GROMACS .gro file of C-alpha atoms in nm:
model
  320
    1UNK     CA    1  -1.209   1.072  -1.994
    2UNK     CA    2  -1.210   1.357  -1.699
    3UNK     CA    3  -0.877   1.374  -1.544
    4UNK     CA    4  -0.743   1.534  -1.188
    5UNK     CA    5  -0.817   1.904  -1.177
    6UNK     CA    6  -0.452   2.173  -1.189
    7UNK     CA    7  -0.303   2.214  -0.868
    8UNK     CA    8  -0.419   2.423  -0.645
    9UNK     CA    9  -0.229   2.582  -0.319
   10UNK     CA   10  -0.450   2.622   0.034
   11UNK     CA   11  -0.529   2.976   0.090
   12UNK     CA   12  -0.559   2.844   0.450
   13UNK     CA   13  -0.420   2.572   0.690
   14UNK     CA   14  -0.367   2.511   1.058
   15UNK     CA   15  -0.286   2.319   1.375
   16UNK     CA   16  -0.591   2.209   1.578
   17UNK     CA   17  -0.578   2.044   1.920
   18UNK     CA   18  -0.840   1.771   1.902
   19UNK     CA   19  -0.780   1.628   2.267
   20UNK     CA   20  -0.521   1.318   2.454
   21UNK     CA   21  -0.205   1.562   2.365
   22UNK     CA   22  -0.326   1.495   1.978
   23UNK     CA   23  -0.300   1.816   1.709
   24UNK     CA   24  -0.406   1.746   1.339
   25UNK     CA   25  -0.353   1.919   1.048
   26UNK     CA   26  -0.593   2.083   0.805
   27UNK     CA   27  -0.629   2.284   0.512
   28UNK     CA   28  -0.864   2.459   0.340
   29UNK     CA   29  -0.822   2.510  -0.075
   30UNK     CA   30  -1.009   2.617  -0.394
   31UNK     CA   31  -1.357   2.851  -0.331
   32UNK     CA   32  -1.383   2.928   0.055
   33UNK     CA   33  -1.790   3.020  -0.066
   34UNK     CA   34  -1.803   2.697  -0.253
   35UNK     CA   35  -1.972   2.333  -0.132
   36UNK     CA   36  -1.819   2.170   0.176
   37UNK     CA   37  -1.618   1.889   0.105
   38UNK     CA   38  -1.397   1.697   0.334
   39UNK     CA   39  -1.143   1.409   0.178
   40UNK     CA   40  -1.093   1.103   0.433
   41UNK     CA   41  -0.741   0.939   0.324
   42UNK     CA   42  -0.697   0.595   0.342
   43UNK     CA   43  -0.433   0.402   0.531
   44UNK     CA   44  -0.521   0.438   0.847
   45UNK     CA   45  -0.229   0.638   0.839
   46UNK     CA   46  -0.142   0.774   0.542
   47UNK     CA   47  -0.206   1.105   0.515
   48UNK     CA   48  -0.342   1.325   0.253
   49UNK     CA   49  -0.131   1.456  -0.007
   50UNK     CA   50  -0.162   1.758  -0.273
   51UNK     CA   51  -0.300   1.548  -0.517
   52UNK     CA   52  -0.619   1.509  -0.322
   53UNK     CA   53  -0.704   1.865  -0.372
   54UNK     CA   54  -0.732   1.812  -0.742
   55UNK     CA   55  -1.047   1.563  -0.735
   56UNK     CA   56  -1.287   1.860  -0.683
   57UNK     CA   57  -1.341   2.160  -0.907
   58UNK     CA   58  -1.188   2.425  -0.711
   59UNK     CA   59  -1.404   2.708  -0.858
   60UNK     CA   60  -1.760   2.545  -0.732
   61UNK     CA   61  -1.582   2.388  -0.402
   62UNK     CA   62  -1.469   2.474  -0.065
   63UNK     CA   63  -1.213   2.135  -0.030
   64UNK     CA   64  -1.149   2.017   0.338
   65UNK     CA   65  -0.811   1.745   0.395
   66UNK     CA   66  -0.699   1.648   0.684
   67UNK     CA   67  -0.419   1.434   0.833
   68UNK     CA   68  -0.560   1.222   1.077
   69UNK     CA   69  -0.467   1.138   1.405
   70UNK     CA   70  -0.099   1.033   1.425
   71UNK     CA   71   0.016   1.054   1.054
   72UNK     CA   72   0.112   1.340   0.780
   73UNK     CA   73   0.154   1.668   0.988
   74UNK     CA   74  -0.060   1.545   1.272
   75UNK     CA   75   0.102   1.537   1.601
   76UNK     CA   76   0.259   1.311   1.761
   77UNK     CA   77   0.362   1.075   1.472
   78UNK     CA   78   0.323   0.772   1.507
   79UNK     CA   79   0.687   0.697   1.390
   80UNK     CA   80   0.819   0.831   1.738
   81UNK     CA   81   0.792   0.682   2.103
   82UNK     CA   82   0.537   0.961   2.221
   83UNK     CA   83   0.252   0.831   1.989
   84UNK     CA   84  -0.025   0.692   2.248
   85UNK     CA   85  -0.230   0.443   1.996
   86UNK     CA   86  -0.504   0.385   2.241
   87UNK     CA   87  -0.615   0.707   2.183
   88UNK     CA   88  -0.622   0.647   1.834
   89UNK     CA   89  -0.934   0.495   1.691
   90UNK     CA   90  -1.237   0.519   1.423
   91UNK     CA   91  -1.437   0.672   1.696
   92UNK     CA   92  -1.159   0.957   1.789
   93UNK     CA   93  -1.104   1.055   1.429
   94UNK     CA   94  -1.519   1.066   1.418
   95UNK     CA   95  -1.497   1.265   1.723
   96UNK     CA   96  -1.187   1.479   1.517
   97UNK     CA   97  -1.415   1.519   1.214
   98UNK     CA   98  -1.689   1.686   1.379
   99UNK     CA   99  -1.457   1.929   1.587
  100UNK     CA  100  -1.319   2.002   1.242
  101UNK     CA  101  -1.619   2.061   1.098
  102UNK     CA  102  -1.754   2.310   1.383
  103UNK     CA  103  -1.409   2.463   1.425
  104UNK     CA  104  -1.468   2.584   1.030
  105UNK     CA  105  -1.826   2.672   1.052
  106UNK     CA  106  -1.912   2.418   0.817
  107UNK     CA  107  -2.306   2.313   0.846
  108UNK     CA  108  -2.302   1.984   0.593
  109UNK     CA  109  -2.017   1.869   0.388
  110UNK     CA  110  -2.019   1.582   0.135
  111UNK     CA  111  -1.791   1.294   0.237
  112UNK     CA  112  -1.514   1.174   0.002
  113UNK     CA  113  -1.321   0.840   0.104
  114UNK     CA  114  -1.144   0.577  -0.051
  115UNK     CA  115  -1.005   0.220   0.131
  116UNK     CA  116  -0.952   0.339   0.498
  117UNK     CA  117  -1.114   0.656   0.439
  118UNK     CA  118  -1.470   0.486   0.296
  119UNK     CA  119  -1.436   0.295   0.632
  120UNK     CA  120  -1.414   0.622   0.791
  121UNK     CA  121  -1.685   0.792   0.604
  122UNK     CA  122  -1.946   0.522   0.648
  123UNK     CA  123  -1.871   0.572   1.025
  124UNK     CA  124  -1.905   0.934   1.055
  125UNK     CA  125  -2.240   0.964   0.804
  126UNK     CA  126  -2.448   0.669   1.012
  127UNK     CA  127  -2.318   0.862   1.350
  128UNK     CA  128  -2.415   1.219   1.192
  129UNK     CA  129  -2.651   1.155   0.876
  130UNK     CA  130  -2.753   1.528   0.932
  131UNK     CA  131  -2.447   1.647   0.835
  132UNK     CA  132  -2.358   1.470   0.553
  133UNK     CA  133  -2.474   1.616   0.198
  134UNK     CA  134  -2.339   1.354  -0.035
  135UNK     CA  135  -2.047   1.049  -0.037
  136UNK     CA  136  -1.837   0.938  -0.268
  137UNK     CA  137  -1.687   0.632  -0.166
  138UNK     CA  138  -1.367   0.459  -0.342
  139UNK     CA  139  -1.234   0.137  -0.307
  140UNK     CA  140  -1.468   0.050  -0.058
  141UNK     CA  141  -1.434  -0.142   0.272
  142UNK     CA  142  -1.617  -0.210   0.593
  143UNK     CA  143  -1.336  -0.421   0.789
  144UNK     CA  144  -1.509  -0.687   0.814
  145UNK     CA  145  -1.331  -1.030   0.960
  146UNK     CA  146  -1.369  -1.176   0.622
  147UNK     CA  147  -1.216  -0.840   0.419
  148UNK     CA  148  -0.953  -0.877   0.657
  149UNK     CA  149  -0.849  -1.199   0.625
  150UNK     CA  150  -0.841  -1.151   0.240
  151UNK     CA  151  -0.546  -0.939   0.236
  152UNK     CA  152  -0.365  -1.060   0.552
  153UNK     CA  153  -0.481  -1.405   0.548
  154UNK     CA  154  -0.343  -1.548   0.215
  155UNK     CA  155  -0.641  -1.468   0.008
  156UNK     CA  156  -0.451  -1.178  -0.153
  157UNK     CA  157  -0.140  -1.345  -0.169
  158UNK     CA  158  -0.294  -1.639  -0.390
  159UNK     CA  159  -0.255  -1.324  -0.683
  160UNK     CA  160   0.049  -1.174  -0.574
  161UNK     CA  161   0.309  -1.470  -0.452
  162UNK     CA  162   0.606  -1.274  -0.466
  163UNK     CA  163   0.481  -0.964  -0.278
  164UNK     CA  164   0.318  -1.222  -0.033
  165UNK     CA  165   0.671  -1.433   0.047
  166UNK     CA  166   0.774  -1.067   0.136
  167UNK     CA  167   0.535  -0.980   0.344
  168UNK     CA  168   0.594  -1.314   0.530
  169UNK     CA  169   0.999  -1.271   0.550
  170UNK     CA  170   0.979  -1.115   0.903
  171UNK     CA  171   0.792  -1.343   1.038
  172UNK     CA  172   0.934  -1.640   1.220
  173UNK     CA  173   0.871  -1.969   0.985
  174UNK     CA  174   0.687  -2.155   1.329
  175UNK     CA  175   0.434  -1.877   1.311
  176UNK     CA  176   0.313  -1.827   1.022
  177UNK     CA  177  -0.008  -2.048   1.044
  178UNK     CA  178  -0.131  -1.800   1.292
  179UNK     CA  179  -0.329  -1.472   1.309
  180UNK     CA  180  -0.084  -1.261   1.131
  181UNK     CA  181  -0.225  -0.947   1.254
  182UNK     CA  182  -0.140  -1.022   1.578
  183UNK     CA  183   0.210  -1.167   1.541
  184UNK     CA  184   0.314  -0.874   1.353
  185UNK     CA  185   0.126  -0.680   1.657
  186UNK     CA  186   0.429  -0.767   1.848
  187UNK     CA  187   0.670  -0.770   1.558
  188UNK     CA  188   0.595  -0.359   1.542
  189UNK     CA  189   0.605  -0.292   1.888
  190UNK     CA  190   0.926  -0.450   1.982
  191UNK     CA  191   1.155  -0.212   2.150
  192UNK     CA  192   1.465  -0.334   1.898
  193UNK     CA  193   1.469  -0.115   1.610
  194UNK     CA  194   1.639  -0.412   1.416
  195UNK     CA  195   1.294  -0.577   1.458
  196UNK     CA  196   0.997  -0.304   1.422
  197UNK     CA  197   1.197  -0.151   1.137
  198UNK     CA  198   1.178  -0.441   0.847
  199UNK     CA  199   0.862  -0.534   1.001
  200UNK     CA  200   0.692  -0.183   0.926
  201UNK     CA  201   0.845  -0.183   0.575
  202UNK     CA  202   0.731  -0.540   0.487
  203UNK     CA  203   0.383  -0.462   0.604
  204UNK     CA  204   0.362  -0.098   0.401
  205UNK     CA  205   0.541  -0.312   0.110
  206UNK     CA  206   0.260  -0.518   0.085
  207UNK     CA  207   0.036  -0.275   0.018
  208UNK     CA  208   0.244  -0.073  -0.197
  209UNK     CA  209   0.275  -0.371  -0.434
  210UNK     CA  210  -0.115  -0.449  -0.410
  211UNK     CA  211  -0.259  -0.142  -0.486
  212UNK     CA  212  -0.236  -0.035  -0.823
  213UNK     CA  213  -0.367  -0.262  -1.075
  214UNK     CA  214  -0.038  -0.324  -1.238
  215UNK     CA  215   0.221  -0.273  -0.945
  216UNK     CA  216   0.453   0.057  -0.970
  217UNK     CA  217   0.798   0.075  -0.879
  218UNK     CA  218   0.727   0.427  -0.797
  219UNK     CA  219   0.472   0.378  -0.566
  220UNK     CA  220   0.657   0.080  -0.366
  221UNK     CA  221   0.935   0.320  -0.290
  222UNK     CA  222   0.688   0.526  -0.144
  223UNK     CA  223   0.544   0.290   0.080
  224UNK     CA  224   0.910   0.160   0.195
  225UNK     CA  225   0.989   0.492   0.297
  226UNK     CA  226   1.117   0.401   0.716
  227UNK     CA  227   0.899   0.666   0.863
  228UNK     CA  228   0.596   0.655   0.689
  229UNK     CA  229   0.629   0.259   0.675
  230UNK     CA  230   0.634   0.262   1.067
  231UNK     CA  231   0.371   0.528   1.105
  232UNK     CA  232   0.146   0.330   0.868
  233UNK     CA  233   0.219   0.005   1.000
  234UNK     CA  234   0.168   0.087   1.350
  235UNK     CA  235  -0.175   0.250   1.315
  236UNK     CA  236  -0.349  -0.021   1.017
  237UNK     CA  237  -0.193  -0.282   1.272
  238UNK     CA  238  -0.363  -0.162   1.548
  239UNK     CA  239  -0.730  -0.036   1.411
  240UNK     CA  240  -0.711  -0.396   1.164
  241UNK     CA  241  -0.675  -0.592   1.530
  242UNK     CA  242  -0.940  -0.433   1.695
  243UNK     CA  243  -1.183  -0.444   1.359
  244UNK     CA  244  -1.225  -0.070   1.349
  245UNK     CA  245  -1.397  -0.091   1.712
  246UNK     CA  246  -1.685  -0.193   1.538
  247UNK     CA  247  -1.898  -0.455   1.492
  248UNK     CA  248  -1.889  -0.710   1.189
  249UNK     CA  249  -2.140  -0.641   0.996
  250UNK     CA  250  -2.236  -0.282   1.168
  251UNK     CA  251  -2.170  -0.046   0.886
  252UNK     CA  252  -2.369  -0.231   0.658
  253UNK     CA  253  -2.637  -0.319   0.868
  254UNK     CA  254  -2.660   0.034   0.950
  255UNK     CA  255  -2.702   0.196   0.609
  256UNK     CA  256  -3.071   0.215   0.634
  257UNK     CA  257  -2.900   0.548   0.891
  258UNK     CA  258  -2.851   0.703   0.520
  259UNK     CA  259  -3.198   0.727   0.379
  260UNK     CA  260  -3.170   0.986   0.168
  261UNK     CA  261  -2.810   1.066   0.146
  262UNK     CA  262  -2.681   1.041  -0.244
  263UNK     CA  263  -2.397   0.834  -0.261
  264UNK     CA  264  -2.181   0.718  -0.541
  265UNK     CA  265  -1.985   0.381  -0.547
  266UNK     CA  266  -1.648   0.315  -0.715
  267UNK     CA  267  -1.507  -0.012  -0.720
  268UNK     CA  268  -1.236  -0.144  -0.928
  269UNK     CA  269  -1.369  -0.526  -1.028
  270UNK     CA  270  -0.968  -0.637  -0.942
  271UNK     CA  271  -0.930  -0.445  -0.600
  272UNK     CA  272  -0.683  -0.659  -0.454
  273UNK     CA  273  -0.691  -0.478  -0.167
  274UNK     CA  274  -1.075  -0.379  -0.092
  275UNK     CA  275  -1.277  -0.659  -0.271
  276UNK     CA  276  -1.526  -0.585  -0.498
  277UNK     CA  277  -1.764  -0.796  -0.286
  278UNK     CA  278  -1.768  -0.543   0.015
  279UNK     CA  279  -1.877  -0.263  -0.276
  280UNK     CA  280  -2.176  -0.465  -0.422
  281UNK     CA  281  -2.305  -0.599  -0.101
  282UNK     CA  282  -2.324  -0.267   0.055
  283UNK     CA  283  -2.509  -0.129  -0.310
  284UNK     CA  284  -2.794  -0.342  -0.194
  285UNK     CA  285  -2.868  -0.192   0.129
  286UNK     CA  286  -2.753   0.176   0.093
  287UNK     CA  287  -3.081   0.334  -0.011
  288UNK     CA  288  -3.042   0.528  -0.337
  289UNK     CA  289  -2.641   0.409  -0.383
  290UNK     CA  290  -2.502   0.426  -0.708
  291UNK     CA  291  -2.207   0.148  -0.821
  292UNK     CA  292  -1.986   0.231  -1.073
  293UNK     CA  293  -1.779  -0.115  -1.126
  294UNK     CA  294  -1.477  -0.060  -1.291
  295UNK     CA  295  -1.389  -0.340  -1.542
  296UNK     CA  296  -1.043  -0.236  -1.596
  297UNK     CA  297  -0.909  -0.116  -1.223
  298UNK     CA  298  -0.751  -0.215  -0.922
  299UNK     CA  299  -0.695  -0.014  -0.564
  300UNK     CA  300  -0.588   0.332  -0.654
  301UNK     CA  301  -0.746   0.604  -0.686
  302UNK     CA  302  -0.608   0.771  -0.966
  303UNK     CA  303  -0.636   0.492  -1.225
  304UNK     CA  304  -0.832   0.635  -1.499
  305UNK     CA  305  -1.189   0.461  -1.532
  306UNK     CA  306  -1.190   0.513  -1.156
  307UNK     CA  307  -1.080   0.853  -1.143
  308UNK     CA  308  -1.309   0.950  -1.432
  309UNK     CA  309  -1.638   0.827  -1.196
  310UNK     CA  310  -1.473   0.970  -0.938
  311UNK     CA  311  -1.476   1.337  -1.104
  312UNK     CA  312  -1.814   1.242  -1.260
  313UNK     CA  313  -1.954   1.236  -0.933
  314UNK     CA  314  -1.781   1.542  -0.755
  315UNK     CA  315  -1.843   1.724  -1.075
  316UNK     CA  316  -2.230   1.629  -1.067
  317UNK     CA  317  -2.261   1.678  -0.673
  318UNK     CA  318  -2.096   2.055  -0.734
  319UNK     CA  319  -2.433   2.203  -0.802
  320UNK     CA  320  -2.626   2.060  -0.510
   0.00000   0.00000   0.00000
């Protein structure tokens, strides 16, 4: 069973202004001669961490991360007043993605996304096809109205009741037959900290206790964390409102775009989060797509049948 490659440290990183008083963070680590490779974290929001570097085989790749707009070491944080969301969308970060990419004199790169950052991935290789070598999606989503209303509309909670009655707990009792989304839209954005506070926490809660197949105490403590909770809350809140500024059905109906593009699938069957659903349906109109369906996995990443198609697939894509 392949496992997460040692760490590695970036042998470079920087600031770079992408535009609407927004700077993001990158790095670059492992071979700078090696194969392009960009990782898209998920969230929106949550930033990439050094455990991301250690999905690619740092002697046969030149590995990309970013923060994206408003989260990890970006600028401003989306924790603090300053943070302008409506400069923050899946179109801006596409926009981001190929500044990055020109800013490091990087021709092609293969795409590597999981949850948000499949969403993300999708969008950039149907806007720039010709720039994409490979993808490796994880935990795979398209934000569709109906993927949405899984997780915030009860769906999800039919598996996990006790994370659910959470997740409701800020939310007034008279309002919780409507659009969620929305309600905790304003919940988020109240000026009174004793309001947007427990809100953001509740809302990062819920995914923290969704994500891995079996839930981790560990990992909930990391998604209750006050800034991060905010930051993360504020930004899925508001791209998860507006459907990703794209159309329902428009990543899928656009795959034809990626004729010719390799692209692995990895879906864990029990994805509580991203359905398997979203994963299949797109397998049968991404020409060439491979689907790995993991019988044994949930959300994360780093479970191990998903991690082991995961390396599979970096690991076979080095050579290319």
């Amino acid at each position: 069973m392949l496992g997460l490659y040692p760490e590695i440290e970036p042998y470079d990183h920087g600031m770079l202004p992408v535009g609407d008083g927004n700077v993001i963070y990158w790095e670059e680590c492992g071979n700078p001669a090696g194969k392009p490779v960009v990782f898209l974290h998920g969230g929106p929001g949550s930033g990439a961490s050094i455990r991301h570097r250690r999905l690619f085989d740092p002697e046969r790749y030149r590995i990309v991360l970013f923060d994206q707009r408003g989260c990890g070491r970006s600028t401003p944080h989306c924790s603090t007043p300053e943070a302008d969301l409506t400069v923050n969308t899946t179109w801006h970060l596409v926009a981001d993605m190929e500044r990055l990419r020109e800013d490091r004199a990087i021709e092609t790169w293969q795409l590597f996304g999981g949850s948000w950052g499949s969403v993300l991935a999708l969008t950039y290789a149907e806007a720039y096809p010709h720039r994409v070598s490979e993808l490796v999606l994880r935990g795979v989503a398209t934000l569709r109205v109906k993927e949405l209303q899984w997780l915030f509309g009860g769906g999800a909670g039919c598996l996990f009741p006790e994370a659910w009655s959470r997740f409701l707990a800020p939310v007034p009792y008279a309002r919780r037959g409507e659009n969620l989304i929305e309600v905790y839209h304003e919940l988020l954005h109240h000026p009174d900290p004793d309001l947007h506070r427990p809100a953001a926490v509740a809302w990062s809660r819920w995914e923290g206790e969704t994500v891995k197949f079996t839930p981790q105490e560990e990992v909930v403590a990391a998604f209750t964390e006050p800034e991060f909770a905010l930051a993360i809350a504020r930004i899925e809140n508001h791209y998860f409102r507006h459907g990703g500024w794209l159309a329902d059905d428009q990543l899928i109906r656009e795959a034809g775009k990626l004729t010719g593009v390799p692209c692995v699938l990895v879906q864990g069957r029990y994805d509580a989060v991203t359905p398997a659903t979203t994963a299949w349906e797109l397998a049968q109109v991404l020409p060439g797509a491979e689907l790995k369906m993991i019988g044994d996995a949930g959300h994360a990443f780093d479970e191990p049948g998903t991690l082991h198609e995961l390396i599979s697939a970096t690991d076979r894509f080095a050579a290319g």
